[in-house]
Short mmCIF file of C-alpha atoms in Angstrom, two decimals:
data_model
loop_
_atom_site.label_atom_id
_atom_site.label_comp_id
_atom_site.label_asym_id
_atom_site.label_seq_id
_atom_site.Cartn_x
_atom_site.Cartn_y
_atom_site.Cartn_z
CA VAL G 1 70.84 106.05 113.86
CA GLN G 2 70.08 108.37 116.77
CA TYR G 3 71.58 110.72 119.32
CA THR G 4 72.17 109.24 122.79
CA ASN G 5 73.34 111.29 125.76
CA THR G 6 76.76 109.87 126.67
CA THR G 7 79.31 110.82 129.33
CA ARG G 8 83.08 110.27 129.18
CA LEU G 9 85.89 112.23 130.90
CA CYS G 10 83.19 113.93 133.04
CA HIS G 11 81.84 115.46 129.84
CA SER G 12 78.30 114.72 128.61
CA LYS G 13 77.09 115.27 125.07
CA PRO G 14 74.53 113.94 122.56
CA LEU G 15 76.50 111.19 120.79
CA LEU G 16 75.47 109.78 117.43
CA THR G 17 74.90 106.03 117.91
CA VAL G 18 73.14 103.02 116.45
CA ASN G 19 70.32 101.70 118.66
CA GLY G 20 71.68 103.81 121.53
CA GLN G 21 74.88 101.74 121.82
CA TYR G 22 78.52 102.94 121.80
CA PRO G 23 80.21 101.09 120.19
CA GLY G 24 77.27 99.90 118.12
CA PRO G 25 75.74 96.41 118.11
CA THR G 26 77.76 93.46 116.86
CA ILE G 27 76.56 91.82 113.65
CA ALA G 28 77.32 88.08 113.71
CA VAL G 29 76.67 85.89 110.66
CA ASN G 30 77.97 82.76 108.94
CA GLU G 31 79.79 82.59 105.64
CA GLY G 32 77.18 82.32 102.89
CA ASP G 33 74.42 84.15 104.78
CA ASN G 34 72.15 86.67 103.07
CA LEU G 35 71.69 89.89 105.04
CA VAL G 36 68.88 92.42 105.09
CA ILE G 37 69.71 95.46 107.25
CA LYS G 38 67.23 98.32 107.52
CA VAL G 39 68.80 101.62 108.58
CA SER G 40 66.48 104.39 109.80
CA ASN G 41 67.93 107.88 110.24
CA HIS G 42 66.60 109.64 113.34
CA ALA G 43 69.45 112.20 113.36
CA GLN G 44 69.49 115.71 111.94
CA SER G 45 72.23 115.11 109.38
CA ASN G 46 72.50 112.68 106.47
CA THR G 47 74.01 109.27 107.13
CA THR G 48 75.04 105.96 105.51
CA LEU G 49 76.55 102.71 106.78
CA HIS G 50 79.50 100.89 105.18
CA TRP G 51 80.22 97.19 105.74
CA HIS G 52 84.00 97.51 105.82
CA GLY G 53 85.71 94.64 104.03
CA ILE G 54 82.59 92.91 102.66
CA ARG G 55 83.30 92.15 99.01
CA GLN G 56 79.79 93.08 97.77
CA PHE G 57 79.86 90.87 94.68
CA ARG G 58 77.41 92.54 92.26
CA THR G 59 75.81 94.49 95.14
CA GLY G 60 77.89 97.67 94.98
CA TRP G 61 74.81 99.79 95.83
CA ALA G 62 74.85 98.16 99.31
CA ASP G 63 78.44 99.21 100.06
CA GLY G 64 77.59 102.50 101.79
CA PRO G 65 79.99 105.35 100.90
CA ALA G 66 77.88 108.49 100.51
CA TYR G 67 77.77 110.03 97.03
CA ILE G 68 79.87 107.16 95.64
CA THR G 69 77.54 104.13 95.66
CA GLN G 70 74.42 105.76 97.11
CA CYS G 71 72.81 109.03 98.02
CA PRO G 72 72.89 109.43 101.81
CA ILE G 73 69.93 108.55 104.02
CA GLN G 74 68.20 111.81 104.90
CA LYS G 75 66.60 112.71 108.22
CA GLY G 76 63.42 110.71 108.77
CA HIS G 77 64.17 108.30 105.92
CA SER G 78 65.29 104.66 105.77
CA TYR G 79 67.42 102.55 103.46
CA THR G 80 67.60 98.75 103.34
CA TYR G 81 70.98 97.15 102.62
CA LYS G 82 70.79 93.68 101.03
CA PHE G 83 73.89 91.62 100.36
CA LYS G 84 75.42 88.16 100.70
CA VAL G 85 78.58 87.26 102.59
CA THR G 86 80.52 85.25 100.00
CA GLN G 87 83.84 83.42 100.47
CA GLN G 88 84.70 85.38 103.61
CA ARG G 89 85.07 84.50 107.26
CA GLY G 90 86.64 86.34 110.20
CA THR G 91 86.48 89.79 111.80
CA LEU G 92 85.37 92.86 109.87
CA TRP G 93 83.46 95.93 111.03
CA TRP G 94 80.79 98.39 109.99
CA HIS G 95 80.72 102.19 110.29
CA SER G 96 79.10 105.35 109.02
CA HIS G 97 80.59 106.53 105.74
CA ILE G 98 79.81 110.23 105.68
CA SER G 99 81.86 112.99 107.39
CA TRP G 100 83.31 111.95 110.77
CA GLN G 101 80.23 110.13 112.01
CA ARG G 102 82.21 106.89 112.24
CA ALA G 103 83.89 108.26 115.39
CA SER G 104 80.92 106.79 117.26
CA VAL G 105 78.78 105.05 114.63
CA HIS G 106 80.64 101.75 114.31
CA GLY G 107 80.63 98.15 115.50
CA ALA G 108 82.01 94.65 114.93
CA PHE G 109 81.00 92.51 111.96
CA ILE G 110 81.83 88.87 112.74
CA ILE G 111 81.64 86.18 110.06
CA TYR G 112 81.76 82.63 111.43
CA PRO G 113 82.79 79.78 109.12
CA LYS G 114 80.13 77.65 107.46
CA THR G 115 78.47 75.03 109.66
CA ASN G 116 80.84 72.15 110.51
CA VAL G 117 83.88 74.08 109.26
CA SER G 118 86.45 74.70 112.01
CA TYR G 119 89.06 77.41 112.49
CA PRO G 120 92.59 76.65 111.23
CA PHE G 121 93.78 77.17 114.83
CA PRO G 122 92.73 75.70 118.20
CA LYS G 123 89.16 76.53 119.17
CA PRO G 124 89.24 79.32 121.79
CA HIS G 125 87.42 79.20 125.11
CA LEU G 126 85.79 82.57 124.38
CA GLU G 127 85.80 85.20 121.63
CA VAL G 128 85.97 88.88 122.62
CA PRO G 129 85.64 91.92 120.30
CA ILE G 130 88.14 94.66 121.24
CA ILE G 131 87.27 97.92 119.46
CA LEU G 132 89.87 100.69 119.67
CA GLY G 133 88.49 104.19 119.13
CA GLU G 134 88.79 107.91 119.81
CA TRP G 135 86.71 110.28 121.94
CA TRP G 136 86.20 114.00 121.39
CA ASN G 137 84.52 116.11 124.06
CA GLU G 138 83.03 118.22 121.28
CA ASP G 139 80.99 116.93 118.37
CA ALA G 140 83.29 115.04 115.97
CA GLU G 141 81.38 116.26 112.91
CA ALA G 142 81.90 119.86 114.10
CA VAL G 143 85.66 119.18 114.42
CA GLU G 144 85.79 118.02 110.81
CA LYS G 145 83.60 120.88 109.59
CA GLU G 146 85.92 123.46 111.15
CA ALA G 147 89.00 121.79 109.66
CA ILE G 148 87.45 121.86 106.18
CA GLN G 149 86.18 125.41 106.55
CA TYR G 150 89.56 126.89 107.50
CA GLY G 151 91.92 124.31 106.00
CA GLY G 152 93.84 123.73 109.22
CA GLY G 153 94.57 120.47 110.98
CA PRO G 154 91.59 119.08 112.93
CA ASN G 155 91.57 119.26 116.72
CA VAL G 156 93.00 116.04 118.17
CA SER G 157 90.86 113.72 120.26
CA GLU G 158 90.78 113.97 124.06
CA ALA G 159 91.14 110.22 124.57
CA TYR G 160 91.54 106.82 123.00
CA THR G 161 89.04 104.16 123.99
CA ILE G 162 88.84 100.39 124.37
CA ASN G 163 85.29 99.15 123.72
CA GLY G 164 84.07 102.71 124.23
CA PHE G 165 85.85 103.33 127.55
CA PRO G 166 89.00 105.47 127.96
CA GLY G 167 90.23 103.79 131.13
CA PRO G 168 91.81 104.98 134.38
CA LEU G 169 94.68 107.05 132.92
CA TYR G 170 92.21 109.81 132.00
CA PRO G 171 90.43 112.30 134.28
CA CYS G 172 87.47 110.87 136.24
CA SER G 173 87.51 107.64 134.22
CA GLN G 174 88.16 104.95 136.83
CA LYS G 175 84.61 103.67 136.39
CA ASP G 176 84.83 104.02 132.61
CA THR G 177 87.23 101.10 132.26
CA PHE G 178 86.63 97.95 130.22
CA ILE G 179 87.30 94.76 132.25
CA GLN G 180 87.66 91.33 130.64
CA LYS G 181 87.59 88.36 133.00
CA VAL G 182 89.60 85.26 132.08
CA VAL G 183 90.04 81.74 133.47
CA PRO G 184 93.62 80.57 134.12
CA GLY G 185 94.87 78.19 131.44
CA LYS G 186 92.21 79.06 128.88
CA THR G 187 92.85 80.56 125.44
CA TYR G 188 90.84 83.51 124.15
CA LEU G 189 90.34 84.94 120.66
CA LEU G 190 90.52 88.74 120.72
CA ARG G 191 88.89 90.30 117.66
CA LEU G 192 90.77 93.62 117.38
CA ILE G 193 89.29 96.50 115.38
CA ASN G 194 90.90 99.91 114.95
CA ALA G 195 87.93 102.28 114.68
CA ALA G 196 90.05 105.36 115.46
CA LEU G 197 89.80 108.05 112.83
CA ASN G 198 93.35 109.30 112.61
CA ASP G 199 95.89 107.07 114.35
CA GLU G 200 97.70 103.81 113.89
CA LEU G 201 97.76 102.16 117.31
CA PHE G 202 100.00 99.83 119.25
CA PHE G 203 98.10 97.33 121.45
CA ALA G 204 99.51 95.04 124.11
CA ILE G 205 98.67 93.22 127.35
CA ALA G 206 101.08 93.32 130.28
CA ASN G 207 103.18 90.14 130.73
CA HIS G 208 101.30 88.30 127.95
CA SER G 209 102.09 87.47 124.35
CA LEU G 210 99.64 87.63 121.46
CA THR G 211 99.50 85.27 118.47
CA VAL G 212 98.17 86.79 115.25
CA VAL G 213 96.06 84.27 113.28
CA GLU G 214 94.03 86.54 110.99
CA ILE G 215 94.12 90.03 109.50
CA ASP G 216 91.21 91.76 107.75
CA ALA G 217 89.25 88.46 107.74
CA CYS G 218 92.11 86.59 106.03
CA TYR G 219 93.91 83.76 107.84
CA THR G 220 97.64 84.10 108.50
CA LYS G 221 100.49 81.89 109.58
CA PRO G 222 100.55 82.15 113.40
CA TYR G 223 102.85 84.96 114.51
CA THR G 224 103.55 85.46 118.21
CA THR G 225 104.56 88.90 119.46
CA HIS G 226 104.32 91.05 122.60
CA ALA G 227 102.54 93.93 120.83
CA VAL G 228 100.66 94.55 117.56
CA MET G 229 100.37 97.61 115.32
CA ILE G 230 96.96 98.13 113.75
CA ALA G 231 96.04 100.96 111.37
CA PRO G 232 92.66 102.72 111.16
CA GLY G 233 90.19 100.44 109.38
CA GLN G 234 92.21 97.29 109.95
CA THR G 235 91.05 94.25 111.93
CA MET G 236 93.12 91.50 113.52
CA ASN G 237 92.37 88.25 115.35
CA VAL G 238 94.89 87.31 118.05
CA LEU G 239 95.03 84.37 120.45
CA LEU G 240 95.67 85.12 124.11
CA THR G 241 96.40 82.38 126.66
CA ALA G 242 95.83 83.19 130.33
CA ASN G 243 99.11 81.57 131.41
CA GLN G 244 100.40 84.08 133.95
CA PRO G 245 100.03 84.10 137.75
CA ALA G 246 96.44 84.97 138.69
CA ALA G 247 96.29 88.77 138.95
CA ASN G 248 94.97 91.83 137.20
CA TYR G 249 96.89 92.89 134.07
CA THR G 250 96.67 96.04 131.97
CA MET G 251 95.57 96.06 128.34
CA ALA G 252 96.63 99.27 126.65
CA ALA G 253 96.62 101.13 123.33
CA ARG G 254 98.52 104.22 122.28
CA PRO G 255 99.44 105.75 118.91
CA TYR G 256 102.20 104.82 116.53
CA VAL G 257 103.23 108.28 115.35
CA THR G 258 104.95 109.30 112.11
CA ALA G 259 103.28 112.66 111.37
CA PHE G 260 104.61 116.16 112.01
CA VAL G 261 101.20 117.57 112.98
CA PRO G 262 99.86 117.57 116.57
CA PHE G 263 98.43 114.26 117.76
CA ASP G 264 96.75 112.69 120.78
CA GLU G 265 99.66 111.49 122.95
CA THR G 266 97.53 109.70 125.55
CA THR G 267 97.11 106.00 126.38
CA ALA G 268 93.87 104.02 126.74
CA ALA G 269 93.85 101.24 129.32
CA ALA G 270 91.62 98.28 130.19
CA ILE G 271 91.94 95.41 132.65
CA LEU G 272 92.48 91.68 132.10
CA GLN G 273 91.14 90.17 135.33
CA TYR G 274 91.90 86.56 136.23
CA SER G 275 89.00 84.74 137.86
CA GLY G 276 89.08 84.72 141.62
CA ARG G 277 90.93 88.00 141.82
CA SER G 278 89.48 91.03 143.55
CA PRO G 279 88.53 94.08 141.46
CA PRO G 280 91.59 95.85 140.05
CA PRO G 281 93.21 98.51 142.25
CA LEU G 282 92.92 102.14 141.24
CA ILE G 283 95.45 103.32 138.70
CA GLN G 284 96.49 106.91 139.14
CA GLU G 285 95.54 109.36 136.42
CA ASN G 286 98.36 109.87 133.85
CA ASP G 287 100.56 107.29 135.65
CA VAL G 288 101.75 105.46 132.55
CA SER G 289 105.15 104.66 134.09
CA ASN G 290 103.69 102.04 136.43
CA LEU G 291 101.99 100.09 133.64
CA THR G 292 104.19 97.09 132.87
CA VAL G 293 102.67 96.71 129.41
CA ASN G 294 104.63 95.59 126.38
CA LEU G 295 103.85 98.73 124.40
CA PRO G 296 106.54 100.12 122.09
CA VAL G 297 107.28 103.84 122.29
CA MET G 298 105.11 106.06 120.09
CA ARG G 299 107.68 106.61 117.31
CA ASP G 300 109.05 103.06 117.19
CA THR G 301 109.09 102.67 113.41
CA ASN G 302 111.49 99.73 113.66
CA TYR G 303 108.98 97.75 115.70
CA ALA G 304 106.06 98.67 113.43
CA THR G 305 108.07 97.70 110.33
CA LYS G 306 109.17 94.38 111.80
CA PHE G 307 105.60 93.57 112.77
CA MET G 308 104.24 94.37 109.29
CA SER G 309 107.01 92.36 107.65
CA SER G 310 106.30 89.30 109.80
CA LEU G 311 102.71 88.77 108.62
CA ARG G 312 102.17 86.04 106.02
CA SER G 313 99.09 84.46 104.47
CA LEU G 314 98.29 80.99 105.80
CA ASN G 315 98.72 79.47 102.31
CA SER G 316 97.45 76.04 103.36
CA ASP G 317 95.74 73.36 101.27
CA GLN G 318 92.35 74.63 102.49
CA TYR G 319 93.24 78.32 102.20
CA PRO G 320 95.87 78.61 99.43
CA SER G 321 97.49 81.77 98.06
CA THR G 322 97.78 80.46 94.52
CA ASP G 323 95.83 83.42 93.15
CA VAL G 324 98.60 85.98 93.75
CA PRO G 325 98.78 87.77 90.36
CA LYS G 326 102.09 87.03 88.62
CA LYS G 327 101.37 88.62 85.23
CA ILE G 328 100.15 92.20 85.46
CA ASP G 329 97.67 93.76 83.01
CA ARG G 330 97.33 97.20 84.58
CA GLU G 331 99.91 99.18 86.57
CA LEU G 332 98.82 102.02 88.84
CA PHE G 333 101.22 104.38 90.61
CA PHE G 334 99.56 106.54 93.25
CA ALA G 335 101.60 109.29 94.94
CA VAL G 336 99.75 109.92 98.20
CA GLY G 337 100.20 112.93 100.42
CA LEU G 338 99.17 116.23 101.90
CA ASN G 339 99.22 119.39 99.79
CA LEU G 340 98.94 123.05 100.70
CA GLN G 341 96.45 125.09 98.70
CA ASP G 342 96.84 128.84 98.37
CA CYS G 343 94.19 130.60 100.42
CA PRO G 344 91.28 131.67 98.17
CA PRO G 345 90.72 135.46 98.01
CA GLY G 346 88.66 136.74 100.93
CA ALA G 347 88.85 133.45 102.87
CA LEU G 348 90.34 132.79 106.32
CA CYS G 349 92.84 129.92 106.19
CA LYS G 350 94.56 128.28 109.16
CA GLY G 351 96.93 125.86 107.47
CA TYR G 352 100.70 126.36 107.36
CA PHE G 353 101.86 129.64 105.82
CA GLY G 354 98.27 130.85 105.67
CA GLY G 355 97.20 128.12 103.25
CA ARG G 356 94.75 125.22 103.33
CA PHE G 357 95.70 121.56 103.84
CA SER G 358 94.36 119.26 101.15
CA ALA G 359 94.96 115.52 100.70
CA SER G 360 95.66 114.25 97.20
CA ILE G 361 96.56 111.26 95.04
CA ASN G 362 98.75 112.12 92.05
CA ASN G 363 98.17 115.77 92.96
CA GLN G 364 94.41 115.36 92.46
CA SER G 365 92.09 116.19 95.37
CA PHE G 366 88.63 114.65 95.17
CA VAL G 367 85.52 116.84 95.05
CA ARG G 368 82.45 115.02 96.32
CA PRO G 369 79.63 115.13 93.75
CA LEU G 370 75.99 115.91 94.53
CA THR G 371 74.84 112.74 92.74
CA ALA G 372 76.13 109.26 93.60
CA ILE G 373 78.73 108.13 91.07
CA LEU G 374 77.29 104.60 90.75
CA GLN G 375 73.85 106.09 90.12
CA ALA G 376 75.26 108.46 87.47
CA GLU G 377 77.09 105.60 85.74
CA TYR G 378 74.05 103.31 85.80
CA TYR G 379 71.70 105.93 84.36
CA LYS G 380 74.36 107.38 82.02
CA MET G 381 74.03 110.85 83.59
CA ARG G 382 76.48 113.40 82.22
CA GLY G 383 78.48 116.03 84.08
CA VAL G 384 78.75 114.17 87.41
CA PHE G 385 82.29 112.83 86.96
CA SER G 386 85.01 112.37 84.38
CA LYS G 387 86.99 109.23 83.55
CA ASP G 388 90.42 110.85 83.33
CA PHE G 389 91.90 110.21 86.77
CA LEU G 390 95.68 110.11 86.45
CA THR G 391 96.94 106.61 87.25
CA ARG G 392 100.49 107.90 87.64
CA PRO G 393 101.88 111.36 88.52
CA MET G 394 101.92 113.90 85.72
CA HIS G 395 105.51 114.76 86.66
CA LYS G 396 108.00 112.50 88.41
CA PHE G 397 109.93 113.99 91.33
CA ASN G 398 111.86 112.87 94.39
CA TYR G 399 108.72 111.94 96.33
CA THR G 400 110.34 111.53 99.74
CA ASP G 401 112.74 114.48 99.62
CA LYS G 402 112.26 116.52 102.79
CA ASP G 403 113.39 119.72 101.08
CA LEU G 404 111.02 119.78 98.13
CA ASP G 405 110.67 123.12 96.37
CA ILE G 406 107.53 122.65 94.28
CA ASN G 407 104.10 124.15 93.76
CA MET G 408 102.06 122.58 96.57
CA ASN G 409 98.62 123.36 95.09
CA PRO G 410 96.60 120.28 94.04
CA TYR G 411 94.12 119.99 91.20
CA PHE G 412 90.47 119.61 92.23
CA GLY G 413 87.91 117.44 90.48
CA THR G 414 85.60 114.45 90.48
CA SER G 415 87.40 111.97 88.27
CA ILE G 416 87.67 108.19 88.29
CA ALA G 417 90.00 105.54 86.90
CA VAL G 418 88.42 102.75 84.83
CA ILE G 419 89.85 99.24 85.23
CA PRO G 420 89.09 96.42 82.74
CA PHE G 421 87.07 93.56 84.23
CA ASN G 422 89.23 90.64 85.43
CA ALA G 423 92.46 92.58 84.88
CA ASN G 424 95.40 91.70 87.14
CA VAL G 425 96.23 95.00 88.80
CA GLU G 426 99.40 96.19 90.52
CA MET G 427 98.96 99.34 92.62
CA ILE G 428 102.02 101.14 94.00
CA LEU G 429 101.13 103.51 96.84
CA GLN G 430 103.95 106.02 97.30
CA ASP G 431 104.03 108.38 100.29
CA THR G 432 105.25 111.90 99.58
CA SER G 433 106.94 114.59 101.66
CA ILE G 434 105.18 117.56 100.09
CA MET G 435 103.96 118.66 103.54
CA GLY G 436 105.94 116.13 105.55
CA SER G 437 105.75 112.36 105.31
CA GLU G 438 103.43 110.18 107.39
CA ASN G 439 101.90 106.73 107.53
CA HIS G 440 98.73 106.59 105.38
CA PRO G 441 95.98 103.98 105.87
CA ILE G 442 94.38 103.20 102.50
CA HIS G 443 91.22 101.04 102.21
CA LEU G 444 90.07 99.47 98.94
CA HIS G 445 86.32 98.84 98.72
CA GLY G 446 85.03 95.67 97.06
CA PHE G 447 88.36 93.86 97.00
CA ASN G 448 90.99 92.12 99.05
CA PHE G 449 94.56 92.59 97.87
CA TYR G 450 97.94 91.01 98.48
CA ILE G 451 100.63 93.26 99.95
CA VAL G 452 103.54 91.86 97.92
CA GLY G 453 106.08 94.39 99.17
CA HIS G 454 106.73 97.56 101.12
CA GLY G 455 109.75 99.70 101.90
CA PHE G 456 111.15 103.15 102.57
CA GLY G 457 112.21 105.86 100.13
CA ASN G 458 111.08 106.00 96.53
CA PHE G 459 109.80 102.86 94.80
CA HIS G 460 112.32 101.53 92.26
CA PRO G 461 110.51 99.15 89.86
CA GLN G 462 113.37 96.85 88.87
CA LYS G 463 115.07 96.60 92.25
CA ASP G 464 111.97 96.48 94.45
CA ARG G 465 109.92 94.10 92.29
CA ALA G 466 112.76 91.59 92.53
CA GLY G 467 112.07 91.39 96.26
CA PHE G 468 108.29 90.92 96.03
CA ASN G 469 106.75 88.05 97.99
CA LEU G 470 104.57 86.22 95.46
CA VAL G 471 104.28 83.01 97.51
CA ASP G 472 102.49 83.86 100.77
CA PRO G 473 102.05 87.66 100.98
CA PRO G 474 99.52 88.95 103.52
CA MET G 475 96.04 89.60 102.16
CA ARG G 476 94.13 92.63 103.48
CA ASN G 477 91.54 95.24 102.54
CA THR G 478 93.37 98.12 104.29
CA VAL G 479 97.09 98.87 104.07
CA ALA G 480 99.26 101.18 106.15
CA VAL G 481 101.54 102.89 103.61
CA PRO G 482 104.87 103.46 105.40
CA SER G 483 105.90 107.01 106.19
CA ALA G 484 108.34 108.23 103.51
CA GLY G 485 107.92 104.85 101.86
CA TRP G 486 105.73 102.72 99.62
CA ALA G 487 103.49 99.66 99.54
CA ALA G 488 102.86 97.38 96.55
CA LEU G 489 99.44 95.75 96.17
CA ARG G 490 98.22 93.16 93.68
CA PHE G 491 94.66 91.98 93.04
CA LYS G 492 92.31 90.78 90.31
CA ALA G 493 89.61 93.27 89.30
CA ASP G 494 86.90 90.59 89.41
CA ASN G 495 84.11 92.59 91.09
CA PRO G 496 82.17 95.04 88.87
#
């Protein structure tokens, strides 16, 4: 982990990278492989790496979140991650898991099937990682530090990127454009990864359709669409057939927006170049109108909802969905949202009404400990955390009411919820409108889960459970909780 001088948008800065690469190097393994990854920290600040979506059966100390499963790697020190890839195949990714380092410290994690095991879809001519990200002209860690210090919203990024390049719609970025060459008639597997920090993204290719065959390293029934919506932390494999007249076509990504706070309204672009064609012509800066891409408009909730609702697990003989929990042992109800803390005496606060923004679940905002929680549990250390995390709100209210009149201050603490081993768990994630509703990406470490339902408004147990899909629901490790809505997850707590 080291700083590498990098230039984008005619702006140069020391960028935190792995092995000098942005995005970082691709890790490619086979299902069943044992991995040993030595991480040396040559940067000034602490760091860790998280292998996003890897189950980590009995190797929780190799998962990577700082102060949760490990103490961070200090300057000049190293840490060796050892784990096995078990019962997983597909596209995942890795990234730093401390502060906002993952803005640039990230890369693809590709798991090929075991030897002599084929894909449940036609073998592609070529496989191409497509990593969607964000670029700040200033240091991303400094952006986060300022937001935490003053409690205001963080400065938005200057650009979105495709494989580290913003593309020709941004200032002085014609040369900083990713180009993928294709052969007419061939089919390609695009391994999409949303490494952006703060934005769900639409992605599309002009005049072409995309067929989703996998999400979060879980196979799906093929679903063909002209654009996909992918939340931060999610991955998606799509098939692309080069079946259009030989030319240069635009690939593009821009945000799906549900929040009330300022956001990056720009569009990243790349080029799909058919073989035999000359280099793509210059695209004028900011000239989005001439891009004949299939992108929905930024606030197209109907499209995003239809896309999410169309994804189904493959549920084949080889990859069945027979383990969807039917009988539930533990119910969790998590009200997720943004609170507003009163400004502490003598402090300068830049949130709304002179307060400080603070995210919470069930009105509890997490305080990072100084000792890793897994370490404290293993060595039975006292005073690091408590086991009294509320698994449902202390007080029920109309969670999605836009005119809430309540105390917006959260509680602060380092508390955890304890789940019995092998329990069948149902987790309801309910968005709230305390400070305005928005789409929330939620990632569960160590587990995949089935998304058995989602909807808008408040979750109603009897009515909404009757509509759950318990046959072939999509399986993921990261869910986009709908703005002013809810998502229902089910999983077995089989990983200590």
